[in-house]
Short mmCIF file of C-alpha atoms and ligand atoms in Angstrom, two decimals:
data_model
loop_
_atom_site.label_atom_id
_atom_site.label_comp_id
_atom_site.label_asym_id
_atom_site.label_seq_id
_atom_site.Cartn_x
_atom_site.Cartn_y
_atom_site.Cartn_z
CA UNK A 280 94.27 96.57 98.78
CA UNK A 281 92.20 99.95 97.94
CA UNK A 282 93.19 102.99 96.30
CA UNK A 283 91.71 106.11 95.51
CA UNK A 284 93.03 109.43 94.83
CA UNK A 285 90.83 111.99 93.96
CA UNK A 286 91.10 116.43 93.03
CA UNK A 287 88.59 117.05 96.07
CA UNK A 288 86.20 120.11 94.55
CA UNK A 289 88.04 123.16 94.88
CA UNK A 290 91.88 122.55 93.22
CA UNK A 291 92.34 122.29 89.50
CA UNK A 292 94.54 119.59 89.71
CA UNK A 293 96.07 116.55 91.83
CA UNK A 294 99.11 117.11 93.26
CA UNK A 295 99.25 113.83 95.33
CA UNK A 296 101.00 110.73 93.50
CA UNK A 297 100.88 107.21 95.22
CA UNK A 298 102.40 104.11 94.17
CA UNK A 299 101.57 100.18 95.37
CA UNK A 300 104.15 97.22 94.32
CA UNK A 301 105.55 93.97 94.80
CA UNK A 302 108.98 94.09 94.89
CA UNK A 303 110.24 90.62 95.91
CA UNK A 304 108.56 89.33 98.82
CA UNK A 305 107.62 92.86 100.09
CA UNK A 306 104.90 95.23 99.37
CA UNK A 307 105.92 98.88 98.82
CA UNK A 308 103.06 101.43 99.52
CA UNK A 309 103.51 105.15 98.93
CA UNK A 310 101.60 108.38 99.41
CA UNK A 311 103.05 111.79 98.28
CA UNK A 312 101.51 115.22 98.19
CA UNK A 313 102.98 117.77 96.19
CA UNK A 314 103.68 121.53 96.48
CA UNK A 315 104.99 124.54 94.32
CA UNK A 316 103.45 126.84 92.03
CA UNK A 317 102.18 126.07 88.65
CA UNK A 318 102.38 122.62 87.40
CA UNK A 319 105.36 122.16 90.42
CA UNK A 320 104.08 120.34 92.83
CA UNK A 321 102.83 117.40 90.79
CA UNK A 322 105.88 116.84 89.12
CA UNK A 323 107.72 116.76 92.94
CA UNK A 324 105.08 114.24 93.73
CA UNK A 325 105.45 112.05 90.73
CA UNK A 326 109.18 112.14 91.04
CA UNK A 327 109.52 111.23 94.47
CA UNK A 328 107.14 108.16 94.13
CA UNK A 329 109.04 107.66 90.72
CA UNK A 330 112.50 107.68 92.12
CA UNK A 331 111.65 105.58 95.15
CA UNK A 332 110.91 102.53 93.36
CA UNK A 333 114.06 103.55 90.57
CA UNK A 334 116.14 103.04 94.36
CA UNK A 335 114.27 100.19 94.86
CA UNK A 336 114.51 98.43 91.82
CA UNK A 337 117.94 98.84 91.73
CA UNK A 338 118.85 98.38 95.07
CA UNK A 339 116.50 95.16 96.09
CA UNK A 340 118.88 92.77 95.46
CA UNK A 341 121.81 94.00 97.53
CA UNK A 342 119.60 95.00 100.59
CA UNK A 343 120.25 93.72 103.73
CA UNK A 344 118.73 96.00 106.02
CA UNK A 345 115.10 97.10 104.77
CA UNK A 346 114.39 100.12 107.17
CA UNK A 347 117.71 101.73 105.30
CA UNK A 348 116.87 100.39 102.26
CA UNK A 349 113.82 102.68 102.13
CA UNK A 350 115.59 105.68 104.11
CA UNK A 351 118.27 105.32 101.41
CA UNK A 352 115.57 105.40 98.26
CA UNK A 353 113.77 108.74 100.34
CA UNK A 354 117.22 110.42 100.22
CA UNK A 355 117.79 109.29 96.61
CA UNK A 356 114.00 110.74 95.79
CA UNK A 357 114.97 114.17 97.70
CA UNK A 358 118.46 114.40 95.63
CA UNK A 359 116.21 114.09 92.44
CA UNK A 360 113.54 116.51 93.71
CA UNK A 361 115.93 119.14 94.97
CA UNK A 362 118.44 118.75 91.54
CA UNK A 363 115.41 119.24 89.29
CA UNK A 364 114.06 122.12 91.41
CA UNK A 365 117.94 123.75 91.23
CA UNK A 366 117.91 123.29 87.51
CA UNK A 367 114.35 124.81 86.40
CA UNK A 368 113.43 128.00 87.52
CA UNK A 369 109.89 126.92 87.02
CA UNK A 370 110.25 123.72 90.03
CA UNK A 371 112.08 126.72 92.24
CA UNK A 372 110.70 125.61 95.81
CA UNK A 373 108.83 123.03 95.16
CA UNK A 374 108.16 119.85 97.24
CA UNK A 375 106.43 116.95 98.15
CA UNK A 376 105.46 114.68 102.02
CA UNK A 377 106.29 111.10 101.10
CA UNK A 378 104.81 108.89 103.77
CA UNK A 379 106.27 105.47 103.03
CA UNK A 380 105.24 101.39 104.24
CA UNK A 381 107.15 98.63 103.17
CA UNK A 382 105.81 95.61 104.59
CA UNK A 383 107.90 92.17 104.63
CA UNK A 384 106.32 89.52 106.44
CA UNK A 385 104.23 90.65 109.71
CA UNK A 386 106.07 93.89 109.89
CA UNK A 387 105.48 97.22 108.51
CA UNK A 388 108.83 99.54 108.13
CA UNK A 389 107.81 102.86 107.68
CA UNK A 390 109.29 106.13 106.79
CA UNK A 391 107.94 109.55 106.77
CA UNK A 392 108.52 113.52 105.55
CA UNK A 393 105.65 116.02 105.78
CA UNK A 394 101.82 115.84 106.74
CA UNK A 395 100.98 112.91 105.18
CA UNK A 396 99.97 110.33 107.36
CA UNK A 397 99.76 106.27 108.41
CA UNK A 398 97.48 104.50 110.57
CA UNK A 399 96.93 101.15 111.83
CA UNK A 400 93.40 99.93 112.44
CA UNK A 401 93.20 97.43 114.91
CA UNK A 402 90.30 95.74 116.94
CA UNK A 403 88.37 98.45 116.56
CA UNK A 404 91.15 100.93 117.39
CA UNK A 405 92.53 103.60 115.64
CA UNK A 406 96.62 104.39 115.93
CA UNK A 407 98.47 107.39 114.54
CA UNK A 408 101.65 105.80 113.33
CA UNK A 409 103.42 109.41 111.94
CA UNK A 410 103.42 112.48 113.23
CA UNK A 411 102.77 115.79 110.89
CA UNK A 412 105.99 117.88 110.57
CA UNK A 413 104.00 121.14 110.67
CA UNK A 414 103.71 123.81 112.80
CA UNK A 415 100.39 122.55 114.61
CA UNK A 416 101.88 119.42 115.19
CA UNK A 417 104.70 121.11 117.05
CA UNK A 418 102.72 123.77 119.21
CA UNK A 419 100.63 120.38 119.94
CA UNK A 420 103.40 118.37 121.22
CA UNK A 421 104.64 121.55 123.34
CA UNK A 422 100.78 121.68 124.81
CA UNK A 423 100.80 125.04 123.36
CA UNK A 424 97.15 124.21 121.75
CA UNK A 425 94.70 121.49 122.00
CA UNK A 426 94.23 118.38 119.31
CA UNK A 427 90.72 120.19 118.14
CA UNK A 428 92.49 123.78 118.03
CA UNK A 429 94.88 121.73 115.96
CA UNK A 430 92.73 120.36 113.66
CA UNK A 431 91.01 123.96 113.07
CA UNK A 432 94.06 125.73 113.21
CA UNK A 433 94.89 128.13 110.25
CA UNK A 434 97.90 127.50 109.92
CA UNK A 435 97.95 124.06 109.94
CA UNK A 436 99.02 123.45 106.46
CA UNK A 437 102.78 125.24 107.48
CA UNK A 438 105.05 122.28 106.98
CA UNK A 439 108.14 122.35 109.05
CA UNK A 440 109.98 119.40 106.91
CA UNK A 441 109.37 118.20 103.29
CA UNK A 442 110.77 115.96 100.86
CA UNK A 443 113.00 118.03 97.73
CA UNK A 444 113.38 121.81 99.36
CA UNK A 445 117.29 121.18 100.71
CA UNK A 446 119.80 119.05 99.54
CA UNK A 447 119.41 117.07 102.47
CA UNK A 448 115.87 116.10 104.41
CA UNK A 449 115.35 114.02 107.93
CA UNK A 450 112.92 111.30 107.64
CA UNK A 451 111.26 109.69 110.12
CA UNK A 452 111.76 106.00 110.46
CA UNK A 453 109.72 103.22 112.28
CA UNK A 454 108.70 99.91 112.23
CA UNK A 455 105.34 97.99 113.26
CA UNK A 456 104.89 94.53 113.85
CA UNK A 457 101.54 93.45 112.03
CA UNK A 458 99.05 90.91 113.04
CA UNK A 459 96.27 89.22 110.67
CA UNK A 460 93.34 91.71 109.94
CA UNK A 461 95.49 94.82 110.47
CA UNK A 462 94.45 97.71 108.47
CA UNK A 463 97.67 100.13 107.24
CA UNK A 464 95.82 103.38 106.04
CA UNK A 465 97.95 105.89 104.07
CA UNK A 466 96.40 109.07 103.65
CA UNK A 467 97.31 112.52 102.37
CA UNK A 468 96.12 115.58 104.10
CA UNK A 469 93.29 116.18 102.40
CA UNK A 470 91.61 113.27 103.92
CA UNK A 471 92.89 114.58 107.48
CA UNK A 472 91.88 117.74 107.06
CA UNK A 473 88.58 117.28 106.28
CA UNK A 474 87.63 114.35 108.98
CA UNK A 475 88.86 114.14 112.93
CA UNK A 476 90.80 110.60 114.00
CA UNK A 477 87.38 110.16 115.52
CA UNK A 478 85.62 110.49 112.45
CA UNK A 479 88.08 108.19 110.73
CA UNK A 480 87.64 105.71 113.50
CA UNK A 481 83.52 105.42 112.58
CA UNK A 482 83.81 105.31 108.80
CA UNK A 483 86.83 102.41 109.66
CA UNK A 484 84.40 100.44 111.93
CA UNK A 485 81.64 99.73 108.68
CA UNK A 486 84.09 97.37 108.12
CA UNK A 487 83.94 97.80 104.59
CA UNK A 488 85.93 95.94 102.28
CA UNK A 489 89.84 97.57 101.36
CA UNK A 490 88.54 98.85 97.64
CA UNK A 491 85.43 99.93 99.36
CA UNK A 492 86.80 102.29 102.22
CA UNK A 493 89.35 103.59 99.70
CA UNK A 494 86.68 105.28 98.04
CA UNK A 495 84.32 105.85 101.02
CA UNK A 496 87.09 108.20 102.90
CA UNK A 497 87.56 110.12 100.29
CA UNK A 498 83.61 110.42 99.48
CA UNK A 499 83.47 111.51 103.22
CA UNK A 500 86.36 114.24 102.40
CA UNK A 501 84.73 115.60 99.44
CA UNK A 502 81.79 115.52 101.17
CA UNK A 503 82.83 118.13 104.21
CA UNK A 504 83.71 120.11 100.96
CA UNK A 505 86.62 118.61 99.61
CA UNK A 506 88.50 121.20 99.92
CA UNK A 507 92.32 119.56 98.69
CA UNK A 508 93.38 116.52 96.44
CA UNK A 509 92.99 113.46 98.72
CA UNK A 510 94.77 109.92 98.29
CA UNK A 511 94.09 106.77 100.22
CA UNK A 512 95.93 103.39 100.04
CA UNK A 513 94.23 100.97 102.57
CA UNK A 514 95.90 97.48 102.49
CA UNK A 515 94.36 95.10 104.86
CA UNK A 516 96.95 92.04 106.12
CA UNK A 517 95.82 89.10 105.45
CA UNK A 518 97.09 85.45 106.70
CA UNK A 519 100.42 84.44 107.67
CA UNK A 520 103.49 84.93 105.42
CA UNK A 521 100.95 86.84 102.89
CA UNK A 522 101.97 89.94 104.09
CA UNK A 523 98.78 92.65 102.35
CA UNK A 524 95.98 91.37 100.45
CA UNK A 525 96.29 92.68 97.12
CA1 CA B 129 97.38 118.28 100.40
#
């Protein structure tokens, strides 16, 4: 497993807030990037990650059916989000993307709010597992614009769906099955905005070690400039019934 989260060279602060856990016989991995004026968005970050494993711990137990298990501790995260927002004048607005993986066994359940993003790196092959609920993405899907106007597009930071700005938020769910030397990439936007799937795809086939290409995709943000906080958790799965390599 690598992590790295980094401010990237322009912000004053990091707003993205990541979490990695064993809970059980599952592996929770979680990246968040915040938003909201001031000091805002990296308290909505911090409390969705925190609230997500408060469902979790709570909730493990009693759990029969994982994919709602982790819909059900998004929801609880938004409640928290939203309430705190409602109650402080100072959080007014403010929000966070969650993109969420909890693996059990060879499968990956994932669930997803915002422009975060997962991948899964296989045989040399790069696959988009969530799709960005922003503007580009949607003027994409509708062939209004290409996937390089996309990528360039000014606007492209306009979410259209985020975790903690209405009482109530859809989430994207899905599963994956895994096989042995899988890569599951987590990545806030700063990493995607800085570097194409493409150029993701080259840095991926070094074939660097988890804690090495943690750090090395971020590098490669900052890098292009570095222009937003970037967060990577890369967890690489490892042999039967040891679902990531920590
Ligand atoms: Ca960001």
């Amino acid at each position: 497993m690598g992590v790295y989260s980094h401010t990237g060279l322009l912000r004053p602060n990091n707003e993205d807030a990541y979490c990695h856990c064993q809970l059980s016989s599952m592996n929770l991995l979680v990246v968040a990037d915040g938003m909201g004026g001031h000091k805002a968005g990296e308290v909505a970050s911090q409390l969705a990650i925190d609230r997500i494993k408060e469902y979790f711990e709570e909730h493990l137990l009693e759990a029969f059916d994982v994919q709602e298990l982790l819909a059900q501790a998004l929801l609880f995260a938004n409640r928290g989000i939203y309430e705190q927002a409602a109650d402080n004048l100072e959080f007014a607005g403010m929000g966070t993307t969650v993109t969420a993986a909890l693996v059990k066994g060879k499968k990956a359940y994932l669930a997803h709010i915002g422009d975060s993003r997962a991948y899964l790196y296989r045989h040399g092959e790069l696959f988009r597992l969530t799709a960005d609920h922003n503007l580009v993405q949607q003027m994409l899907s509708n062939g209004e614009i290409t996937e390089d106007e996309a990528y360039r597009h000014p606007q492209r930071n306009l979410l259209l769906n985020a975790m903690g700005t209405a009482s109530k938020c859809e989430i994207d769910e899905d599963m994956v099955e895994l096989q042995e030397g899988d890569l599951l990439l987590l990545c806030t936007d700063g990493l995607t905005s800085m570097l194409t799937d493409d150029e993701l795809l080259v840095i991926l086939q070094e074939n660097l070690n988890p804690e090495q290409l943690a750090v090395r995709l971020v590098d490669a943000a900052n890098d292009r400039g570095g222009q937003d906080n970037t967060t990577v958790i890369a967890a690489l799965v490892t042999a039967e019934g040891q679902e990531v390599g920590m």
